[in-house]
XYZ file of C-alpha atoms in Angstrom:
580
model
C 72.682 69.749 173.083
C 72.445 73.495 172.398
C 69.665 73.883 169.831
C 69.520 77.655 169.631
C 71.285 77.943 166.270
C 74.897 78.130 165.014
C 77.643 80.055 166.840
C 81.278 80.952 166.185
C 82.973 80.284 169.577
C 86.641 80.903 170.394
C 88.084 79.807 173.770
C 90.836 82.179 174.997
C 92.711 80.142 177.649
C 95.258 81.516 180.162
C 98.298 79.167 180.288
C 100.600 81.442 182.320
C 103.073 80.053 184.884
C 100.602 80.655 187.721
C 98.330 77.923 186.314
C 99.689 74.662 187.716
C 99.612 71.488 185.587
C 96.686 69.795 187.373
C 94.773 73.094 187.230
C 95.313 73.292 183.466
C 93.880 69.768 183.158
C 90.705 71.062 184.779
C 90.540 73.842 182.126
C 90.865 71.200 179.406
C 87.895 69.343 180.907
C 85.889 72.589 181.057
C 86.369 73.223 177.316
C 85.591 69.629 176.358
C 82.361 69.666 178.417
C 81.198 72.906 176.795
C 81.960 71.565 173.299
C 80.054 68.394 174.185
C 76.889 70.428 174.669
C 77.129 72.126 171.253
C 75.825 71.063 167.865
C 79.124 71.428 165.994
C 79.585 71.337 162.201
C 80.392 73.532 159.182
C 76.803 74.823 159.060
C 76.223 74.615 162.825
C 78.498 75.828 165.634
C 82.180 76.246 164.875
C 84.842 76.198 167.599
C 88.366 77.585 167.847
C 90.917 77.544 170.712
C 93.852 79.864 171.468
C 96.110 79.895 174.556
C 98.151 82.782 175.843
C 100.761 83.812 178.374
C 103.405 86.333 177.299
C 102.514 85.374 173.704
C 99.517 83.973 171.854
C 99.353 80.504 170.285
C 96.579 79.300 167.942
C 95.634 75.709 168.873
C 93.008 75.328 166.132
C 90.885 77.841 164.219
C 87.160 77.949 163.471
C 87.697 76.206 160.117
C 90.055 73.447 161.335
C 87.744 70.823 162.884
C 84.045 70.048 162.567
C 83.982 66.853 164.718
C 84.091 66.815 168.532
C 86.575 63.941 168.611
C 89.102 65.958 166.574
C 88.611 68.988 168.821
C 89.011 66.958 172.027
C 92.210 65.359 170.732
C 93.704 68.777 169.907
C 92.725 70.157 173.344
C 94.302 67.202 175.132
C 97.545 67.796 173.186
C 97.928 71.443 174.330
C 101.291 72.150 176.023
C 100.961 75.173 178.375
C 103.191 78.160 177.619
C 103.912 78.881 181.330
C 105.036 82.503 181.000
C 103.354 85.878 181.734
C 99.690 86.976 181.500
C 99.128 89.183 178.394
C 95.327 89.017 178.295
C 94.968 92.226 176.209
C 97.296 90.752 173.555
C 95.124 87.608 173.454
C 91.908 89.648 172.971
C 93.612 91.607 170.163
C 94.582 88.334 168.443
C 91.062 86.954 168.811
C 89.540 90.077 167.248
C 91.995 90.454 164.327
C 92.800 86.817 163.553
C 90.686 84.166 165.242
C 87.351 85.810 164.244
C 88.448 86.672 160.684
C 86.672 85.066 157.712
C 90.012 83.695 156.517
C 90.239 81.668 159.760
C 86.689 80.341 159.372
C 84.371 82.941 160.935
C 81.108 83.367 159.035
C 80.621 86.805 157.353
C 78.724 89.402 159.435
C 75.767 89.504 157.018
C 74.933 85.905 157.981
C 74.284 87.109 161.552
C 76.103 84.160 163.169
C 76.927 85.268 166.762
C 80.624 85.533 167.564
C 81.391 84.467 171.128
C 84.752 84.694 172.959
C 85.110 82.761 176.273
C 88.141 84.089 178.193
C 89.323 81.865 181.055
C 92.051 83.364 183.333
C 93.384 82.946 186.862
C 95.207 86.222 187.470
C 95.565 89.929 186.832
C 96.496 90.942 183.240
C 99.987 92.336 182.715
C 98.761 94.633 179.930
C 95.754 96.904 179.349
C 92.515 95.119 178.486
C 89.696 97.659 178.710
C 90.413 99.495 175.427
C 91.050 96.427 173.276
C 88.037 94.642 174.810
C 85.846 97.625 173.917
C 87.106 97.408 170.312
C 86.306 93.698 170.199
C 82.782 94.271 171.527
C 82.291 97.067 168.973
C 83.351 94.596 166.269
C 80.413 92.372 167.249
C 82.183 89.896 169.529
C 80.242 88.849 172.635
C 82.776 88.320 175.464
C 82.283 86.001 178.443
C 84.957 86.543 181.167
C 85.519 83.526 183.461
C 87.899 84.162 186.367
C 89.304 81.382 188.554
C 90.673 81.686 192.088
C 93.091 84.641 191.941
C 91.466 86.466 188.970
C 90.995 90.227 189.234
C 87.240 91.062 189.190
C 87.739 94.609 187.871
C 89.673 93.226 184.883
C 86.936 90.656 184.261
C 84.276 93.383 184.260
C 86.412 95.525 181.899
C 86.572 92.667 179.389
C 83.013 91.274 179.456
C 79.986 92.289 177.403
C 76.945 93.817 179.051
C 74.892 92.946 180.983
C 77.818 92.069 183.239
C 75.759 89.836 185.514
C 75.245 87.490 182.572
C 78.814 87.661 181.166
C 81.158 87.776 184.211
C 81.800 84.644 186.269
C 84.223 84.063 189.192
C 84.912 80.488 190.265
C 86.548 80.028 193.652
C 88.801 77.163 192.662
C 89.801 75.013 189.717
C 88.018 72.092 191.407
C 84.700 73.906 190.990
C 85.127 74.914 187.337
C 83.768 71.611 186.014
C 80.602 72.058 188.059
C 80.443 75.664 186.845
C 80.665 74.368 183.262
C 77.176 72.835 183.517
C 75.729 76.157 184.696
C 77.643 78.041 181.921
C 76.143 75.766 179.275
C 72.709 76.997 180.236
C 73.905 80.608 180.078
C 75.548 80.072 176.699
C 72.659 78.255 175.120
C 69.875 79.930 177.022
C 66.220 79.334 176.257
C 65.029 78.699 172.704
C 63.093 81.937 172.313
C 61.777 80.829 168.918
C 59.961 78.010 170.763
C 58.872 79.903 173.861
C 57.321 83.038 172.371
C 55.415 84.276 169.332
C 58.357 85.426 167.239
C 56.227 86.715 164.338
C 58.679 85.586 161.639
C 56.919 85.046 158.323
C 59.259 82.285 157.159
C 61.650 81.003 159.860
C 62.993 81.972 163.286
C 66.656 81.489 164.340
C 67.496 81.368 168.070
C 70.716 82.840 169.455
C 71.760 83.105 173.080
C 69.252 85.358 174.769
C 67.561 86.423 171.533
C 66.371 85.408 168.046
C 66.124 86.759 164.519
C 63.974 86.085 161.484
C 65.204 84.564 158.226
C 63.586 84.337 154.811
C 63.476 81.393 152.446
C 65.810 81.377 149.397
C 64.602 83.877 146.802
C 63.173 86.261 149.406
C 64.589 89.161 151.396
C 63.784 90.352 154.902
C 61.756 93.562 154.994
C 62.547 96.554 157.191
C 60.239 95.237 159.963
C 62.666 92.343 160.456
C 59.830 89.789 160.270
C 58.099 89.717 156.887
C 59.688 88.692 153.572
C 59.438 89.891 149.964
C 60.552 88.117 146.771
C 63.967 89.263 145.599
C 64.320 90.681 142.076
C 67.191 88.584 140.773
C 67.284 90.707 137.620
C 67.696 94.035 139.428
C 71.455 93.866 140.015
C 72.140 93.628 136.266
C 74.440 90.622 136.635
C 72.070 88.125 135.049
C 73.799 88.193 131.633
C 70.577 87.870 129.634
C 71.006 89.238 126.109
C 67.364 90.270 125.659
C 65.067 89.997 128.706
C 65.496 88.876 132.319
C 62.413 87.441 134.106
C 62.554 87.269 137.908
C 60.794 84.338 139.604
C 60.910 83.302 143.289
C 64.352 84.644 143.993
C 65.912 83.363 140.807
C 65.601 84.370 137.166
C 65.395 83.063 133.656
C 66.334 84.642 130.343
C 63.804 85.179 127.591
C 64.277 86.205 123.954
C 62.263 88.711 121.968
C 59.793 87.532 119.343
C 61.565 86.022 116.360
C 64.557 84.767 118.388
C 65.298 81.542 120.262
C 67.318 80.975 123.441
C 70.722 79.348 122.945
C 72.068 76.434 125.011
C 73.843 78.839 127.381
C 70.339 79.974 128.458
C 71.427 83.589 128.136
C 72.113 84.590 124.534
C 69.623 84.671 121.671
C 69.796 83.831 117.964
C 67.393 85.124 115.333
C 65.156 82.451 113.810
C 66.203 81.823 110.197
C 62.797 81.693 108.533
C 64.493 81.373 105.145
C 65.935 78.008 106.177
C 62.416 76.516 106.301
C 62.585 76.294 102.501
C 59.128 77.665 101.762
C 59.930 81.278 100.908
C 59.702 80.935 97.054
C 61.981 83.935 96.517
C 63.416 84.044 92.998
C 66.744 85.581 94.064
C 67.431 86.008 97.786
C 65.527 85.409 101.026
C 66.272 87.709 103.993
C 65.260 86.666 107.524
C 63.942 89.309 109.944
C 62.743 88.838 113.564
C 59.094 88.407 112.600
C 59.485 86.464 109.356
C 61.243 87.021 106.040
C 61.151 89.031 102.818
C 62.455 88.534 99.299
C 65.243 90.662 97.834
C 66.474 90.949 94.259
C 70.076 91.102 93.145
C 71.591 94.399 92.041
C 70.020 95.673 88.831
C 66.690 93.907 89.422
C 63.339 95.095 90.781
C 61.021 93.095 93.042
C 57.670 92.502 91.367
C 54.158 92.899 92.806
C 54.072 89.277 94.031
C 56.979 90.192 96.400
C 58.868 87.098 95.197
C 59.923 87.362 91.563
C 62.496 89.791 90.109
C 62.923 91.585 86.791
C 66.051 93.305 85.542
C 66.046 97.083 85.474
C 68.580 97.062 82.659
C 68.511 93.710 80.901
C 71.806 94.515 79.220
C 73.501 94.492 82.627
C 71.397 91.702 84.089
C 71.777 89.010 81.418
C 74.491 87.645 79.145
C 73.120 89.382 76.044
C 75.978 88.370 73.709
C 75.876 91.591 71.661
C 79.152 92.060 69.814
C 79.043 95.862 69.785
C 76.364 97.327 72.040
C 73.240 96.215 73.919
C 70.235 98.562 74.162
C 67.671 97.931 76.921
C 63.956 98.334 76.364
C 60.979 97.639 78.627
C 61.327 93.976 79.519
C 63.694 93.210 76.628
C 66.873 94.260 74.785
C 68.358 94.344 71.271
C 71.829 94.597 69.774
C 73.150 97.365 67.529
C 76.309 97.786 65.456
C 78.627 100.762 64.818
C 77.780 103.142 62.043
C 78.715 101.561 58.703
C 78.298 97.956 59.997
C 75.239 95.736 59.826
C 73.754 93.340 62.368
C 74.082 89.725 61.263
C 71.319 87.096 61.143
C 72.061 85.985 64.723
C 70.974 89.500 65.881
C 74.169 89.819 67.923
C 77.309 90.009 65.761
C 78.366 92.722 63.316
C 80.170 92.395 59.993
C 83.755 93.706 60.074
C 85.333 96.254 57.803
C 88.017 93.902 56.610
C 89.527 96.205 53.994
C 89.879 99.146 56.404
C 93.064 101.187 56.603
C 93.592 102.158 60.273
C 96.569 103.163 62.376
C 95.498 102.367 65.965
C 97.633 103.187 69.017
C 96.365 101.989 72.394
C 97.726 103.840 75.430
C 97.201 101.789 78.641
C 97.550 102.854 82.264
C 100.192 100.790 84.122
C 100.134 102.781 87.394
C 100.353 101.248 90.857
C 96.621 101.609 91.487
C 95.827 99.153 88.687
C 97.534 96.236 90.520
C 99.058 93.155 88.838
C 95.947 90.972 88.629
C 93.912 93.785 87.081
C 96.709 94.603 84.633
C 96.271 91.085 83.238
C 92.596 91.941 82.620
C 93.704 95.122 80.830
C 95.852 93.044 78.475
C 92.884 90.781 77.768
C 90.822 93.889 77.015
C 93.443 95.036 74.484
C 93.380 91.661 72.758
C 89.598 91.742 72.538
C 89.954 94.991 70.585
C 92.584 93.393 68.338
C 90.122 90.567 67.583
C 87.818 93.146 65.969
C 90.432 94.227 63.451
C 91.769 92.947 60.158
C 95.473 93.345 60.917
C 97.835 93.394 57.930
C 100.704 95.518 56.590
C 98.307 97.267 54.189
C 95.217 97.161 56.392
C 95.084 97.943 60.107
C 98.278 98.577 62.083
C 98.367 98.453 65.889
C 100.818 100.018 68.342
C 100.866 99.803 72.147
C 102.107 102.324 74.737
C 102.187 101.823 78.539
C 102.585 104.650 81.036
C 102.854 105.308 84.749
C 105.323 107.925 86.044
C 107.096 107.513 82.688
C 106.078 106.347 79.209
C 107.238 103.244 77.336
C 106.487 102.106 73.777
C 105.735 98.402 74.033
C 105.690 98.017 70.229
C 105.245 100.577 67.393
C 102.680 100.501 64.578
C 104.979 98.736 62.087
C 106.257 96.054 64.467
C 103.795 93.226 63.797
C 101.874 92.209 60.653
C 99.302 89.748 62.125
C 96.767 89.768 64.958
C 98.340 86.676 66.542
C 101.742 88.356 66.748
C 100.189 91.418 68.373
C 98.210 89.387 70.921
C 101.291 87.393 71.887
C 103.298 90.593 72.342
C 100.509 92.105 74.474
C 100.518 89.129 76.866
C 104.299 89.508 77.314
C 104.027 93.159 78.395
C 105.378 93.715 81.938
C 103.522 95.849 84.467
C 105.270 99.191 85.218
C 103.514 100.367 88.469
C 104.218 103.820 90.078
C 102.345 107.063 89.150
C 99.688 108.201 86.626
C 101.128 110.729 84.099
C 98.353 110.648 81.488
C 99.337 114.019 80.025
C 102.902 112.795 79.439
C 101.512 109.663 77.729
C 99.366 111.777 75.354
C 102.421 113.880 74.469
C 104.401 110.702 73.709
C 101.585 109.357 71.534
C 101.351 112.578 69.463
C 105.097 113.159 69.068
C 106.317 109.574 68.673
C 103.664 106.864 68.271
C 102.002 108.458 65.233
C 105.296 109.443 63.607
C 106.295 107.883 60.280
C 109.464 106.722 62.032
C 107.382 104.356 64.188
C 105.232 103.140 61.271
C 102.389 105.646 60.945
C 101.392 106.050 57.317
C 101.814 109.532 55.791
C 98.949 111.959 56.224
C 98.766 112.239 52.436
C 97.330 108.695 52.315
C 94.371 109.744 54.485
C 94.659 106.599 56.662
C 92.602 107.247 59.816
C 94.648 107.631 62.974
C 92.881 106.426 66.129
C 94.129 106.773 69.702
C 92.542 104.686 72.476
C 93.467 105.783 76.032
C 92.732 103.452 78.954
C 93.038 104.734 82.591
C 91.807 103.829 86.073
C 92.339 107.090 87.994
C 93.004 110.811 88.048
C 96.052 112.020 86.147
C 98.914 113.479 88.155
C 99.671 115.988 85.399
C 97.692 118.223 83.037
C 96.025 116.444 80.120
C 94.148 119.277 78.452
C 96.954 120.638 76.191
C 98.044 117.306 74.673
C 94.478 115.991 74.420
C 93.695 119.122 72.363
C 96.860 118.772 70.225
C 96.071 115.111 69.523
C 92.652 115.980 68.136
C 93.977 119.006 66.246
C 96.563 116.750 64.573
C 93.749 114.596 63.155
C 93.820 111.734 65.677
C 90.373 110.405 66.569
C 90.530 109.942 70.368
C 88.629 107.339 72.394
C 88.770 107.302 76.220
C 87.992 104.237 78.371
C 87.824 104.604 82.182
C 87.608 102.008 84.961
C 87.079 102.282 88.728
C 88.247 105.692 89.973
C 88.726 107.204 86.537
C 87.593 110.851 86.397
C 84.748 111.477 83.938
C 85.861 115.076 83.361
C 89.273 113.873 82.168
C 87.743 111.134 79.995
C 85.542 113.715 78.269
C 88.521 116.021 77.741
C 90.382 113.214 75.978
C 87.485 111.972 73.819
C 86.725 113.327 70.333
C 83.365 114.804 69.317
C 80.685 113.684 69.723
C 81.979 112.887 73.211
C 79.195 110.451 74.119
C 80.280 108.148 71.306
C 83.982 108.342 72.119
C 84.224 107.583 75.840
C 82.981 104.764 78.056
C 83.282 103.686 81.688
C 83.204 100.454 83.727
C 82.845 100.275 87.525
C 85.558 97.638 87.984
C 88.065 95.528 86.095
C 86.023 92.329 86.280
C 83.287 93.824 84.057
C 85.742 95.523 81.712
C 85.707 92.780 79.070
C 81.927 93.004 79.113
C 82.426 96.635 78.098
C 83.972 95.486 74.817
C 80.808 93.613 73.947
C 78.527 96.470 75.011
C 80.490 99.235 73.339
C 82.482 98.258 70.248
C 84.473 101.248 69.181
C 83.467 102.662 65.859
C 86.888 102.320 64.276
C 85.910 101.324 60.734
C 87.159 103.986 58.311
C 85.045 106.144 56.121
C 85.584 105.943 52.383
C 89.260 106.318 51.592
C 90.326 109.695 50.312
C 93.852 108.702 49.225
C 95.389 108.289 45.822
C 93.035 105.462 44.880
C 89.365 105.424 45.699
C 88.372 102.829 48.310
C 84.666 102.188 48.781
C 83.364 101.361 52.232
C 83.879 97.620 52.676
C 80.934 97.492 55.111
C 78.705 98.982 52.423
C 80.073 96.479 49.862
C 79.429 93.516 52.127
C 75.862 94.667 52.755
C 75.247 94.992 48.999
C 76.685 91.537 48.269
C 74.580 90.029 51.046
C 71.449 91.689 49.649
C 72.195 90.396 46.163
C 72.789 86.856 47.463
C 69.495 86.837 49.353
C 67.603 88.157 46.303
C 69.027 85.460 44.020
C 68.049 82.771 46.531
C 64.467 84.037 46.679
C 64.182 84.152 42.831
C 65.500 80.585 42.549
C 62.917 79.431 45.078
C 60.074 81.068 43.148
C 61.307 79.487 39.871
C 61.214 76.002 41.404
C 57.628 76.553 42.583
C 56.487 77.581 39.010
C 58.017 74.390 37.598
C 56.108 72.275 40.145
C 52.851 74.000 39.265
């Protein structure tokens, strides 16, 4: 057996009419004997056979069979073509087709020798020298075997150099079988890896008449063709490691940076969640970072010196303070206050109401498209929270409601309802208008219509305070300055409430003096009801200046409360004297 390493061998057999049947049988035997001396297999020597005359026929390719028995059976089944002798055409086919990787030839970088054995008995009927030169330049080693009538010059034109080792002329078909034994020795040659000091660092691979060095997996052959160096499997950038690629003995492994762990795909990394260990002790939130964790406080809170606990910057915004009117923050605490003329009750949160007050209150609410339906429902709740503060009656406080967008609509005038429950029910039935934001037009409507006696406003001669409360969530699409000024000049006390994208400059222009006490703002609709608790509008009237004198009911309630407390204390002291 030929032990000099794998080969890709293609037999190119002349089956022209000049080859008689018994002579062709001898050629079959020649091929079978040569194959018998080879170590055939997918990773050893591969064999293909083509026959030619005036045309070329593929008998089997390099990838078809890997067992000698299958090859012998296919060779014995060949039916000669018995036509002309187109040797050049056969060499062209061998170069372009038979030795292609698609037909089973190993890629050139594997350095598997490609050997073509051409067996012919006559002179070619086409040109062979040019196509043979192309085949040799493509790396195909050509052996030319001529029998009996073969043309020696054609054989020499086809064969690879040195010609004395690649050109053979056999006198008759009877002698070709004997020649086959000699050709085996030429084809296999000596095992140069065994007979000389090859100098290969890892392994030596013999080929006919030569050898080459190979490196173990994970190494590459150096420029000297003998020594090997480890390959850097990370260098080509195709490793897919998310963080770091570590090369090791021709392969690689992925590694994660500190604070990360390698996922099951062995390529990607996930940050270690130190907070999930459950030992962070953070009062509010734990935040994982690559090298550990840190504590973070919610909005409105400050992280304390222990780096774990939190304290509110503004306790009024950080806790549910429960103040009815307004919450005032102090260092580490808060307290509630009431509007001018009202007193804080014993619970330190609620304020007494001015139940005998005479007020005409018109609320003007923004129903533009930017408010959106779900937020408009919150606006209606806000309105009803204001109504809850008031003592609604035909002779006390009257409430009217106006909605505006690109146009203005009176939802109900001042004299429409006589109780708070009726007003609140009507408010919840108000339908959302959408479209634009014409705040200036709404102010004009309020001045000219809402506070007219026709819509229930009490005559100016009665000195009943007129209060306008404007609610908006954005910039007006028209001018507000003229009708804001006229409203205040006509004696209407103006309050402005803004939410979201409301413009502070416009809110201040609407509000009465002092401005700071007559306008307020909330960042979004969800905290708007909280605004009612933090900032109860000071809408209790001053002493009446109408036809009959009305004392401040807030002042009266405070006096009555003081008297009640004093009587209780005196009664307690009297009981103690009796016991003594």
